[in-house]
Short mmCIF file of C-alpha atoms in Angstrom, two decimals:
data_model
loop_
_atom_site.label_atom_id
_atom_site.label_comp_id
_atom_site.label_asym_id
_atom_site.label_seq_id
_atom_site.Cartn_x
_atom_site.Cartn_y
_atom_site.Cartn_z
CA MET D 1 0.00 0.00 0.00
CA LYS D 2 1.03 3.61 -0.45
CA LYS D 3 2.83 5.05 2.56
CA TYR D 4 2.23 8.57 3.85
CA THR D 5 4.66 10.53 5.98
CA ASP D 6 3.61 12.68 8.89
CA THR D 7 5.77 15.77 8.36
CA GLY D 8 4.79 17.18 11.75
CA LYS D 9 1.59 17.94 13.58
CA LYS D 10 -0.10 21.19 12.56
CA ASP D 11 -3.58 22.50 13.27
CA THR D 12 -5.89 22.74 10.29
CA ARG D 13 -7.10 26.19 11.38
CA SER D 14 -3.58 27.46 10.66
CA GLY D 15 -3.93 26.00 7.17
CA PHE D 16 -7.01 28.18 6.78
CA GLY D 17 -5.08 31.25 7.94
CA ALA D 18 -2.33 30.58 5.41
CA GLY D 19 -4.85 29.94 2.63
CA LEU D 20 -6.81 33.09 3.46
CA LEU D 21 -3.65 35.19 3.19
CA GLU D 22 -2.75 33.58 -0.13
CA ALA D 23 -6.26 34.11 -1.48
CA GLY D 24 -6.15 37.74 -0.32
CA LYS D 25 -2.89 38.35 -2.15
CA ALA D 26 -4.27 36.79 -5.33
CA ASP D 27 -7.61 38.62 -5.37
CA PRO D 28 -8.27 42.09 -3.90
CA ARG D 29 -11.97 41.25 -3.59
CA VAL D 30 -11.27 38.84 -0.73
CA VAL D 31 -12.28 40.30 2.64
CA ALA D 32 -12.40 38.72 6.10
CA LEU D 33 -14.79 39.15 9.00
CA THR D 34 -14.74 37.57 12.44
CA ALA D 35 -16.78 37.58 15.62
CA ASP D 36 -14.07 38.43 18.14
CA LEU D 37 -12.03 35.34 17.19
CA LYS D 38 -9.24 36.68 14.98
CA GLY D 39 -6.55 34.74 16.84
CA SER D 40 -8.53 31.52 17.15
CA LEU D 41 -9.31 31.56 13.43
CA LYS D 42 -5.68 32.42 12.54
CA MET D 43 -6.74 35.54 10.64
CA ASP D 44 -3.92 37.61 12.16
CA ALA D 45 -1.67 37.54 9.09
CA PHE D 46 -4.50 38.59 6.77
CA ALA D 47 -5.54 41.39 9.11
CA ALA D 48 -1.96 42.67 9.33
CA GLU D 49 -1.44 42.53 5.56
CA PHE D 50 -4.83 43.94 4.59
CA PRO D 51 -6.23 45.96 7.52
CA GLU D 52 -8.63 47.78 5.23
CA ARG D 53 -10.13 44.42 4.17
CA PHE D 54 -10.56 43.00 7.66
CA ILE D 55 -13.65 43.64 9.82
CA GLN D 56 -13.84 42.82 13.52
CA CYS D 57 -17.58 42.36 14.11
CA GLY D 58 -17.40 41.59 17.81
CA ILE D 59 -19.56 38.93 19.44
CA ALA D 60 -22.39 39.52 16.98
CA GLU D 61 -22.44 36.54 14.64
CA ALA D 62 -25.85 37.30 13.12
CA ASN D 63 -24.73 40.80 12.16
CA MET D 64 -21.51 39.35 10.76
CA VAL D 65 -23.44 37.05 8.42
CA GLY D 66 -25.62 39.94 7.24
CA ALA D 67 -22.62 42.18 6.65
CA ALA D 68 -20.88 39.42 4.69
CA ALA D 69 -23.95 38.90 2.50
CA GLY D 70 -24.03 42.61 1.77
CA LEU D 71 -20.35 42.63 0.88
CA ALA D 72 -20.88 39.66 -1.44
CA LEU D 73 -23.72 41.45 -3.20
CA ALA D 74 -21.37 44.42 -3.64
CA GLY D 75 -18.86 42.19 -5.45
CA LYS D 76 -16.55 41.21 -2.60
CA ILE D 77 -15.55 37.65 -1.59
CA PRO D 78 -16.13 37.57 2.17
CA PHE D 79 -14.83 34.89 4.54
CA ILE D 80 -16.58 34.87 7.91
CA GLY D 81 -14.77 33.13 10.75
CA SER D 82 -16.02 31.73 14.04
CA PHE D 83 -16.35 28.48 15.98
CA ALA D 84 -18.35 25.85 14.07
CA GLU D 85 -21.04 25.81 16.75
CA PHE D 86 -21.53 29.58 16.62
CA VAL D 87 -21.43 30.04 12.86
CA THR D 88 -24.00 27.30 12.20
CA GLY D 89 -26.34 26.73 15.15
CA ARG D 90 -26.35 30.26 16.54
CA VAL D 91 -26.99 31.95 13.20
CA TYR D 92 -28.76 29.28 11.17
CA ASP D 93 -31.60 31.60 10.20
CA GLN D 94 -29.21 34.24 8.88
CA VAL D 95 -27.12 31.67 6.99
CA ARG D 96 -30.28 30.20 5.48
CA GLN D 97 -31.97 33.46 4.49
CA GLU D 98 -29.03 35.72 3.64
CA VAL D 99 -26.45 33.29 2.29
CA ALA D 100 -28.01 30.04 1.05
CA TYR D 101 -31.38 31.31 -0.17
CA GLY D 102 -29.79 34.16 -2.08
CA MET D 103 -26.80 32.02 -3.19
CA THR D 104 -24.54 34.85 -2.08
CA ASN D 105 -20.81 34.36 -2.48
CA VAL D 106 -20.04 33.99 1.24
CA LYS D 107 -17.43 31.58 2.63
CA ILE D 108 -18.23 30.31 6.13
CA ALA D 109 -14.97 29.39 7.85
CA SER D 110 -15.70 27.22 10.89
CA SER D 111 -12.95 26.31 13.30
CA HIS D 112 -12.98 24.14 16.44
CA ALA D 113 -15.37 21.67 14.78
CA GLY D 114 -16.20 18.22 16.13
CA ILE D 115 -15.15 17.00 19.56
CA THR D 116 -11.44 17.71 19.13
CA LEU D 117 -12.07 21.16 20.53
CA GLY D 118 -11.59 19.13 23.69
CA GLU D 119 -11.51 20.86 27.04
CA ASP D 120 -14.05 23.58 26.14
CA GLY D 121 -16.76 20.94 26.38
CA ALA D 122 -20.12 20.22 24.77
CA THR D 123 -21.38 23.82 24.59
CA HIS D 124 -18.54 24.81 22.25
CA GLN D 125 -18.08 21.50 20.42
CA THR D 126 -20.37 20.61 17.53
CA MET D 127 -21.11 17.20 16.08
CA GLU D 128 -24.16 18.29 14.10
CA ASP D 129 -22.89 21.19 11.97
CA ILE D 130 -22.49 19.19 8.75
CA ALA D 131 -26.10 18.04 9.05
CA LEU D 132 -27.27 21.65 9.35
CA MET D 133 -25.25 22.78 6.33
CA ARG D 134 -26.13 19.72 4.19
CA ALA D 135 -29.79 20.62 4.56
CA LEU D 136 -29.26 23.97 2.83
CA PRO D 137 -29.71 23.87 -0.96
CA GLY D 138 -26.60 24.89 -2.87
CA MET D 139 -24.25 24.91 0.13
CA VAL D 140 -20.82 23.42 -0.63
CA ILE D 141 -19.28 21.60 2.35
CA ILE D 142 -15.52 21.06 2.62
CA ASN D 143 -13.90 19.18 5.50
CA PRO D 144 -10.13 18.94 4.84
CA CYS D 145 -7.86 16.37 6.49
CA ASP D 146 -4.66 18.30 7.28
CA TYR D 147 -2.90 21.68 7.18
CA ASN D 148 -1.83 21.47 3.53
CA GLN D 149 -5.24 20.38 2.29
CA THR D 150 -6.99 23.08 4.33
CA LYS D 151 -4.76 25.76 2.84
CA ALA D 152 -5.44 24.52 -0.70
CA ALA D 153 -9.18 24.19 -0.01
CA THR D 154 -9.36 27.77 1.26
CA VAL D 155 -7.75 29.05 -1.94
CA ALA D 156 -10.19 26.96 -3.99
CA ALA D 157 -13.15 28.26 -1.98
CA ALA D 158 -12.15 31.84 -2.76
CA LYS D 159 -12.26 31.05 -6.48
CA TYR D 160 -15.63 29.28 -6.29
CA ASP D 161 -18.71 31.40 -7.00
CA GLY D 162 -21.27 30.54 -4.34
CA PRO D 163 -21.69 29.74 -0.64
CA VAL D 164 -19.12 27.42 0.95
CA TYR D 165 -18.94 25.90 4.42
CA LEU D 166 -15.29 25.22 5.25
CA ARG D 167 -14.72 23.08 8.36
CA PHE D 168 -11.48 22.64 10.31
CA GLY D 169 -10.16 22.12 13.84
CA ARG D 170 -7.98 23.34 16.67
CA PRO D 171 -5.59 20.51 17.66
CA GLY D 172 -2.35 19.67 15.93
CA VAL D 173 -2.84 16.66 13.64
CA PRO D 174 -0.52 14.87 11.19
CA ASN D 175 0.27 16.89 8.07
CA PHE D 176 0.73 14.37 5.26
CA THR D 177 -0.76 15.56 1.97
CA PRO D 178 1.36 17.36 -0.68
CA GLU D 179 2.32 20.96 0.03
CA ASP D 180 1.83 22.01 -3.61
CA GLN D 181 -1.54 20.31 -4.16
CA GLU D 182 -4.42 21.82 -6.10
CA PHE D 183 -7.75 21.29 -4.38
CA VAL D 184 -10.66 20.42 -6.68
CA ILE D 185 -14.07 21.01 -5.11
CA GLY D 186 -16.30 17.95 -5.47
CA LYS D 187 -13.47 15.50 -6.16
CA ALA D 188 -12.72 12.53 -3.88
CA LEU D 189 -9.12 11.36 -3.59
CA VAL D 190 -8.08 7.71 -3.60
CA MET D 191 -5.36 7.68 -0.93
CA ASN D 192 -4.76 3.94 -1.06
CA GLU D 193 -6.04 1.35 -3.50
CA GLY D 194 -7.55 -1.87 -2.18
CA LYS D 195 -9.83 -4.71 -3.21
CA ASP D 196 -11.52 -6.10 -0.07
CA VAL D 197 -13.17 -3.12 1.62
CA THR D 198 -13.49 0.64 1.08
CA ILE D 199 -12.91 3.13 3.89
CA PHE D 200 -14.45 6.52 3.13
CA ALA D 201 -13.03 9.12 5.51
CA THR D 202 -13.18 12.86 6.00
CA GLY D 203 -11.31 15.40 8.13
CA HIS D 204 -9.27 14.08 11.03
CA LEU D 205 -10.40 10.51 10.30
CA VAL D 206 -8.45 10.30 7.03
CA TRP D 207 -5.12 9.82 8.83
CA GLU D 208 -6.70 7.35 11.25
CA SER D 209 -8.10 5.41 8.30
CA LEU D 210 -4.69 5.22 6.66
CA LEU D 211 -3.29 3.81 9.90
CA ALA D 212 -6.17 1.34 10.00
CA ALA D 213 -5.42 0.26 6.42
CA GLU D 214 -1.81 -0.46 7.40
CA ALA D 215 -2.96 -2.60 10.31
CA LEU D 216 -5.45 -4.44 8.09
CA GLU D 217 -2.79 -5.07 5.46
CA ALA D 218 -0.68 -6.83 8.09
CA GLU D 219 -3.62 -9.22 8.52
CA GLY D 220 -4.00 -9.81 4.79
CA ILE D 221 -6.91 -7.42 4.27
CA SER D 222 -6.67 -4.98 1.35
CA ALA D 223 -8.43 -1.71 2.24
CA GLU D 224 -9.08 1.12 -0.18
CA VAL D 225 -8.97 4.51 1.57
CA ILE D 226 -10.77 7.45 -0.03
CA ASP D 227 -10.53 11.00 1.27
CA ILE D 228 -13.91 12.70 0.98
CA ALA D 229 -12.84 16.29 1.60
CA THR D 230 -15.87 17.66 -0.24
CA ILE D 231 -18.93 16.26 1.51
CA LYS D 232 -21.31 18.26 -0.68
CA PRO D 233 -21.41 17.95 -3.64
CA LEU D 234 -20.44 14.33 -3.02
CA ASP D 235 -18.31 12.56 -5.62
CA GLU D 236 -20.91 9.86 -6.24
CA GLU D 237 -18.99 8.43 -9.18
CA ALA D 238 -15.96 7.73 -6.97
CA VAL D 239 -18.15 6.22 -4.24
CA LEU D 240 -19.88 3.82 -6.62
CA ALA D 241 -16.69 2.86 -8.48
CA SER D 242 -14.92 1.88 -5.28
CA VAL D 243 -17.78 -0.06 -3.70
CA LYS D 244 -18.44 -1.84 -6.99
CA LYS D 245 -14.86 -3.11 -6.71
CA THR D 246 -14.75 -3.97 -2.99
CA GLY D 247 -18.37 -4.82 -2.20
CA ALA D 248 -18.32 -3.36 1.32
CA ALA D 249 -17.53 -0.05 2.99
CA VAL D 250 -16.86 1.86 6.20
CA VAL D 251 -17.52 5.59 6.60
CA ALA D 252 -15.39 7.41 9.20
CA GLU D 253 -16.15 10.94 10.34
CA GLU D 254 -15.94 13.24 13.37
CA HIS D 255 -19.64 13.99 13.33
CA ASN D 256 -22.88 12.48 14.55
CA THR D 257 -24.74 9.80 12.59
CA ALA D 258 -27.63 12.05 11.64
CA GLY D 259 -27.00 14.11 8.55
CA GLY D 260 -23.30 13.36 8.15
CA LEU D 261 -21.13 11.83 5.44
CA GLY D 262 -22.26 8.32 6.40
CA GLU D 263 -25.88 9.06 5.62
CA ALA D 264 -24.89 10.77 2.37
CA ILE D 265 -22.95 7.71 1.19
CA ALA D 266 -25.67 5.35 2.45
CA GLY D 267 -28.15 7.24 0.29
CA VAL D 268 -26.00 6.86 -2.81
CA LEU D 269 -25.50 3.14 -2.23
CA ALA D 270 -29.16 2.51 -1.40
CA ALA D 271 -30.21 4.11 -4.67
CA SER D 272 -27.68 2.49 -6.97
CA LEU D 273 -25.53 -0.21 -5.38
CA PRO D 274 -26.74 -1.77 -2.11
CA ALA D 275 -23.77 -3.07 -0.09
CA PRO D 276 -22.83 -3.75 3.55
CA LEU D 277 -21.90 -0.50 5.30
CA GLU D 278 -20.53 0.31 8.75
CA PHE D 279 -20.21 3.72 10.41
CA ILE D 280 -17.50 5.27 12.56
CA ASN D 281 -18.95 8.46 14.02
CA GLY D 282 -20.16 10.12 17.21
CA GLY D 283 -23.49 8.29 17.24
CA ASP D 284 -26.40 10.26 18.69
CA ARG D 285 -24.47 12.13 21.37
CA PHE D 286 -23.22 15.55 22.33
CA GLY D 287 -19.55 16.07 23.09
CA GLN D 288 -18.03 16.32 26.55
CA THR D 289 -15.01 17.77 28.30
CA GLY D 290 -11.68 16.03 27.81
CA THR D 291 -8.45 16.13 25.84
CA PRO D 292 -8.85 15.73 22.07
CA SER D 293 -7.04 12.38 22.00
CA ALA D 294 -9.02 11.00 24.95
CA LEU D 295 -12.33 12.05 23.38
CA MET D 296 -11.46 10.56 20.00
CA LYS D 297 -10.74 7.25 21.70
CA ALA D 298 -13.82 7.44 23.93
CA TYR D 299 -16.06 8.05 20.92
CA GLY D 300 -14.35 5.33 18.88
CA LEU D 301 -12.91 7.78 16.35
CA ASP D 302 -9.49 6.20 15.89
CA ALA D 303 -7.58 3.72 13.74
CA GLU D 304 -8.36 0.79 16.03
CA HIS D 305 -12.11 1.24 15.70
CA VAL D 306 -11.91 1.89 11.95
CA ALA D 307 -10.07 -1.43 11.51
CA LEU D 308 -12.63 -3.23 13.68
CA ALA D 309 -15.46 -1.78 11.59
CA ALA D 310 -13.73 -2.95 8.41
CA LYS D 311 -13.54 -6.51 9.76
CA LYS D 312 -17.18 -6.36 10.80
CA VAL D 313 -18.37 -5.25 7.40
CA LEU D 314 -16.20 -7.88 5.72
CA ALA D 315 -17.89 -10.55 7.82
CA ARG D 316 -21.26 -9.23 6.64
CA LYS D 317 -20.10 -9.30 3.02
CA LYS D 318 -19.17 -12.97 3.31
#
């Protein structure tokens, strides 16, 4: 199987900060707004380079969304930055009415997503944000797996004409994808080819799935690992092609069962290619306080549980 090298742990939110700065240098229409979270969203470099294109909205997320929609209608490319919980649940009405309904060119940058926010606990963690955004017609959803991919995805989002929900996290995670990559919205990436079972993974679970594939290979099981960085629009062609080959699949994500990537892939398979399917996700639970690594293990979001799910689905296939 193909081997990937962890070049050092980096937080994906810093990949967003680097991508935002690059996008700002490439296009003067790019502007950035935040709700009192400039440092947390790693917007510092953009704000220093382009102070006239940076707006500190204060703790007023609903106003921030409205301001961004207005800027988009005036021809700007606004990125709004906040915690995933605040920029989805707290302002869902504004996102629905002023961004999605009008198809305004607003990029929603959501940091501290999932449970890997860790010690801040359930009130600040979110395991349901993808479900909220998937329900909105026309909303693109991108959930990158590492620093390099997040940077490239941010640049791609700036070039895309329409609303985008860009999801990333706080903790340092392995950085293993190419530094010079070009991110293509809506395209799944085959990270490792296999013939026995497919592992569809997104975000932090991509690295864990690659580790799981290594462990499975040692036991004579050939696992195909596919990085689904764009959850919507889903690369249905890639999903069907892989499962047609392997006949069974696992979906791994740092999100609850309801409304996540697992349900999206289950829908595709149910319609066109019924096959055994197992899920690695947060179930039907809120987060809780703890270190990121401890929570990932407690919720079964690690390589060990991905490998176990692969064996389980293989048993069902037989």
